[in-house]
Coordinates of C-alpha atoms in Angstrom, one line a residue:
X1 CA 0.0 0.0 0.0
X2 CA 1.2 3.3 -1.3
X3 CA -0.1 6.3 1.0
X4 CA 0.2 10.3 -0.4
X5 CA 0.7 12.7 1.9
X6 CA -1.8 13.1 5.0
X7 CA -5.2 13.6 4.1
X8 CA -4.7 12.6 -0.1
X9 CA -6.4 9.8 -1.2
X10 CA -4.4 6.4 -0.8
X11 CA -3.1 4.4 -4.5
X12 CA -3.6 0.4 -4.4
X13 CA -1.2 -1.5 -5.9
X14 CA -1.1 -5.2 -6.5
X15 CA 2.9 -6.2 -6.3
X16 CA 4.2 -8.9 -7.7
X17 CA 7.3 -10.7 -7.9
X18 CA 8.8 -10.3 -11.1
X19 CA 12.6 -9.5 -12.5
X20 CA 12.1 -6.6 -14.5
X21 CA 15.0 -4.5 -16.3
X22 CA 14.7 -1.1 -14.5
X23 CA 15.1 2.1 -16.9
X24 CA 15.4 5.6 -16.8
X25 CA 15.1 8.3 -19.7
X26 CA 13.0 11.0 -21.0
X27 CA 9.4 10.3 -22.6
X28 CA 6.5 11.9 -23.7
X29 CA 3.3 11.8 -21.3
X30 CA 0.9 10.3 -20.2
X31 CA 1.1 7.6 -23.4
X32 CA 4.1 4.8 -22.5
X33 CA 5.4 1.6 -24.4
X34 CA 3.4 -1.5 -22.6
X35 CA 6.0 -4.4 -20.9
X36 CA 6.0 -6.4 -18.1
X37 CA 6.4 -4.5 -15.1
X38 CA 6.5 -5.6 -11.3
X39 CA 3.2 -3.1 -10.8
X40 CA 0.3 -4.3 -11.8
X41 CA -1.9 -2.3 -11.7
X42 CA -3.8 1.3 -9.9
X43 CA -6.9 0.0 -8.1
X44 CA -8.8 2.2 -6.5
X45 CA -8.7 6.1 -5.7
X46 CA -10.6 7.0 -2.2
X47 CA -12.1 10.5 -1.8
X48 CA -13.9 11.2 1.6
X49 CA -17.0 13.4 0.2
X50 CA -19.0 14.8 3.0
X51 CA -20.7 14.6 5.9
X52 CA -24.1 13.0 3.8
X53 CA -24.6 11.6 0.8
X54 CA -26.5 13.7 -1.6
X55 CA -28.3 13.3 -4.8
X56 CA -25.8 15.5 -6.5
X57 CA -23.4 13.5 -5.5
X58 CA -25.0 10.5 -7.2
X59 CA -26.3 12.3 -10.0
X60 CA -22.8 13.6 -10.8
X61 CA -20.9 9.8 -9.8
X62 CA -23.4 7.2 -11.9
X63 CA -25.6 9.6 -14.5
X64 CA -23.3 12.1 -15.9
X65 CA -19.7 10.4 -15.4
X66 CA -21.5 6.9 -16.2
X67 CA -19.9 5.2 -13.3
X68 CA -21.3 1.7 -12.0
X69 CA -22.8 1.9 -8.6
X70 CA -21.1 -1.2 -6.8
X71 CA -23.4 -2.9 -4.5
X72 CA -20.4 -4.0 -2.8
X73 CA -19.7 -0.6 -1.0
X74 CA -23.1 -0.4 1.1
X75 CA -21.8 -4.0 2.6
X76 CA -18.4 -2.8 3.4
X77 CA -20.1 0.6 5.0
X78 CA -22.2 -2.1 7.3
X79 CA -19.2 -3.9 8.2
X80 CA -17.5 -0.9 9.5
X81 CA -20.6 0.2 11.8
X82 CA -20.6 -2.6 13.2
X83 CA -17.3 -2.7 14.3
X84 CA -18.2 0.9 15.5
X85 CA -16.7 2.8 13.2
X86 CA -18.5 6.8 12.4
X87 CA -18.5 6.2 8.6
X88 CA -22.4 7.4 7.7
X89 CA -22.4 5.9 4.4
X90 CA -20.1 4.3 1.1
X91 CA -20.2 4.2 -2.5
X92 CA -17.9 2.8 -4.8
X93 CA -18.5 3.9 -8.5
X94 CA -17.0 1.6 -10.9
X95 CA -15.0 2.7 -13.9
X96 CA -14.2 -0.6 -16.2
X97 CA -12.0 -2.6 -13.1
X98 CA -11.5 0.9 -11.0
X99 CA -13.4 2.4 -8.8
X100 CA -13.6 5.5 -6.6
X101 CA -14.8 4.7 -3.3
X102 CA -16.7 7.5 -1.9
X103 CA -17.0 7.5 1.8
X104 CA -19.2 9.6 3.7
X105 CA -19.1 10.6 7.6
X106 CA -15.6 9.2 8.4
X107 CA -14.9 11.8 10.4
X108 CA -17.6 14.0 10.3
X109 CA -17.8 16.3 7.7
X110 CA -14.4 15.3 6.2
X111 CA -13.6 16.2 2.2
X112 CA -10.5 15.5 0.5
X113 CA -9.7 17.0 -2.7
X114 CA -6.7 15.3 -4.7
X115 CA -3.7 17.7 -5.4
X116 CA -3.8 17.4 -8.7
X117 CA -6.0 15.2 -11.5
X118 CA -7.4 11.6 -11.9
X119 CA -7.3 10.6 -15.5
X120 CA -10.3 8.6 -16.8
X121 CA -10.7 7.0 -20.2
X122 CA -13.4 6.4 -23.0
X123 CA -14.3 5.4 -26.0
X124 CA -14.7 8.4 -29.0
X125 CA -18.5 7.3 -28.4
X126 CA -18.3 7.3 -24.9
X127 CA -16.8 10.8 -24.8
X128 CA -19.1 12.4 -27.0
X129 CA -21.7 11.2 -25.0
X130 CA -20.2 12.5 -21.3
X131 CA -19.7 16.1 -23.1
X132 CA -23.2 16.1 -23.6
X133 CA -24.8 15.1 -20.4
X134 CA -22.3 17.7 -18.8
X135 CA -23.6 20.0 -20.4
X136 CA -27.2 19.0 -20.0
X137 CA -26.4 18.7 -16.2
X138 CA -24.6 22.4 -16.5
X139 CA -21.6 20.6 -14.5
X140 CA -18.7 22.5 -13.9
X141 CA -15.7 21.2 -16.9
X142 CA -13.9 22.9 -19.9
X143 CA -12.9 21.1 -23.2
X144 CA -9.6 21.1 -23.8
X145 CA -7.6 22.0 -27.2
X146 CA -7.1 18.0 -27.4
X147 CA -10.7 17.3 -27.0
X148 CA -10.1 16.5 -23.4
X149 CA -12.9 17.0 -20.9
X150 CA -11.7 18.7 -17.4
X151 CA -14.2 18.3 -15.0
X152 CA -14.7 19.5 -11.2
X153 CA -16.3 17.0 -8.9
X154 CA -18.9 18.0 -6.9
X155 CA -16.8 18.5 -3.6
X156 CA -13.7 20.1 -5.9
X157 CA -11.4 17.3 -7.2
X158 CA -10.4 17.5 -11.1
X159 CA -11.1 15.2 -12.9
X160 CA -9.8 14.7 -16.9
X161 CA -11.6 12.7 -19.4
X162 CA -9.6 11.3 -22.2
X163 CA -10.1 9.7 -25.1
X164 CA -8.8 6.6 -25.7
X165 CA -7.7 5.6 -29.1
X166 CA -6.7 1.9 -28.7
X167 CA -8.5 -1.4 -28.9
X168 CA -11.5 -0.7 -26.6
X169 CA -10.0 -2.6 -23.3
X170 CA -10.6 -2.4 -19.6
X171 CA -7.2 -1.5 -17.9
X172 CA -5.9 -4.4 -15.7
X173 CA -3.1 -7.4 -15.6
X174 CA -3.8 -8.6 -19.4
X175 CA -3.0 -5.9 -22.5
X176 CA -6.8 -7.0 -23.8
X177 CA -9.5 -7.2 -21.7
X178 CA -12.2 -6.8 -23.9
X179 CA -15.6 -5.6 -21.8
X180 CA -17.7 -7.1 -24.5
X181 CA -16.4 -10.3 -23.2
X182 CA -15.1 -10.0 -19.7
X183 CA -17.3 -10.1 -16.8
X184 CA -17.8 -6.7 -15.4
X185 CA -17.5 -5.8 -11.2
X186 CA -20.2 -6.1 -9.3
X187 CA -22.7 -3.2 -9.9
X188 CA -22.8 -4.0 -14.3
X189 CA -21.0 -2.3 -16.7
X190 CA -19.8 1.2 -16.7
X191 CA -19.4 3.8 -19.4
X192 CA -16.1 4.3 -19.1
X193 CA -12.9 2.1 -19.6
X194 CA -11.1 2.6 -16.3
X195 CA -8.5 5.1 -14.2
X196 CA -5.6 6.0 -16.8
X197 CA -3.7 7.8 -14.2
X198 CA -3.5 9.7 -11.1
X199 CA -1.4 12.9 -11.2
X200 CA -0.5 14.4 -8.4
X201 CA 1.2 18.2 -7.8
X202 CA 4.2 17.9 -5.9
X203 CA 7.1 20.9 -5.4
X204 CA 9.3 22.1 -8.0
X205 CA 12.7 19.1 -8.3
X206 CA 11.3 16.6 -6.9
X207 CA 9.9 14.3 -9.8
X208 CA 13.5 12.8 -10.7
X209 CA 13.5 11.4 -6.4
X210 CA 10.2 10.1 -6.9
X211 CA 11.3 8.6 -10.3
X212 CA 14.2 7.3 -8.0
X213 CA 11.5 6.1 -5.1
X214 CA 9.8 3.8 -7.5
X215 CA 12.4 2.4 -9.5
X216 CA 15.2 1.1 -6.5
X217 CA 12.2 0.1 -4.0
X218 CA 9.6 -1.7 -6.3
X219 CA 12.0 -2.2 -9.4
X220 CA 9.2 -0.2 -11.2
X221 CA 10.1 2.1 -14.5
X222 CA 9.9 5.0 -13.3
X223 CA 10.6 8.1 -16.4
X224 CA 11.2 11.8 -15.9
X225 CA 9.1 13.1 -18.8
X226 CA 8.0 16.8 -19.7
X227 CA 4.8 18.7 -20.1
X228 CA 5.5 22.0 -21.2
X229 CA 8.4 23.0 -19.2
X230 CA 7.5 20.8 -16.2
X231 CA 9.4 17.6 -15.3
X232 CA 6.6 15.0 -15.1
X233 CA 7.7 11.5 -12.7
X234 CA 5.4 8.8 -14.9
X235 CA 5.5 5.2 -13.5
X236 CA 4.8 2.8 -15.5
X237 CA 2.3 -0.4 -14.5
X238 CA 1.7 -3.5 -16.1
X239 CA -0.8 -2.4 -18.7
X240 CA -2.0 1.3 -19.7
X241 CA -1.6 2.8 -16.7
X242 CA 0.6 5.4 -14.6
X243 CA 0.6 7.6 -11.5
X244 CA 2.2 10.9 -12.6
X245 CA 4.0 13.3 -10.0

């Protein structure tokens, strides 16, 4: 378990065992070459929302992003109240084999905004489709010169919606995971493929460290890229995907 700083929302990696050749050298972002790496694969991104759950909330989360509403978070939620824990309420929405988990009343009142962007990916349908229903929603997002789609949650986090130009696959262990014949999470299909990335903002020098970080502790890849004039730290995982820093 990798944790961000205090109060970020915690990254979920699977590990494995595995001998991979460690490199470092300068790419382009967020698009990387696909090998075996020792990561597998970005999880799940948790974002405490509130002291309630609202209807905007869900509104924004399952109609208008097109997320899956896992039946599998209201369990977990019971679970923990049981044990006596405060949380008021959970909802994982499902995005291909991601999810954001959504907890509500654990501690009271507590938001967290991610410093920086999650990245999600659709189809060129798919995308055309989310444009619309922001807009018919009036939810706060901008499109981008690229055809990108930056968004603002609902409690502030920034979301970017991207389109993906590949075979159409879910993003997990395998390089194809086709959902036309994979069996979706709990909750049915979603409408978008999955988490590209997570990006987060971190001070000025300190991508090459974190590139550093990943690549002697896990053996990851770990590539000091550039956007703009910005070092960007990308680390690769086993298929399509990357936290960014």
């Amino acid at each position: 378990t990798v944790r961000s700083q205090e109060g970020s929302p915690m990254l979920l990696f699977r590990v494995a065992s595995a001998a991979a050749a460690p490199s470092s050298s300068t790419t382009t972002i967020p698009h990387l070459p696909v090998r075996y790496e020792p990561l597998i694969s970005l999880e799940h991104v948790n974002i405490n929302a509130g002291g309630t759950w609202t209807e905007q909330l869900s509104r924004f989360w399952f109609s208008v992003m097109g997320g899956a509403d896992d039946p599998r978070g209201a369990v977990v939620c019971s679970q923990v109240q049981a044990a006596g824990g405060p949380m008021q309420g959970l909802h994982w929405a499902n995005f291909g084999l991601q999810q954001f988990h959504l907890p509500v009343g654990e501690p009271e009142d507590s938001v967290q905004v991610v410093r920086g962007e999650v990245g999600l990916a659709y189809t060129t349908e798919e995308l055309a489709a989310l444009q619309r229903r922001l807009e018919d929603a009036s939810a706060t997002h901008a499109v981008g010169a690229d055809g990108s789609l930056r968004i603002t949650c609902p409690v502030g986090n920034r979301l970017r919606a991207v389109e993906w130009a590949g075979a159409e696959t879910w993003f997990g262990p395998k390089l194809l995971l086709d959902p036309r014949e994979e069996r979706p999470l709990p909750g049915g299909p979603s409408r978008g493929l999955g988490i590209q990335y997570v990006r987060f903002d971190v001070p000025e020098g300190a991508a090459a460290g974190i590139c550093r970080f990943y690549l002697r502790l896990f053996g990851a890849t770990a590539e000091v890229g550039r956007e703009g004039r910005r070092p960007v730290c990308v680390v690769r995982l086993r298929q399509h995907q990357s936290p960014q820093f």
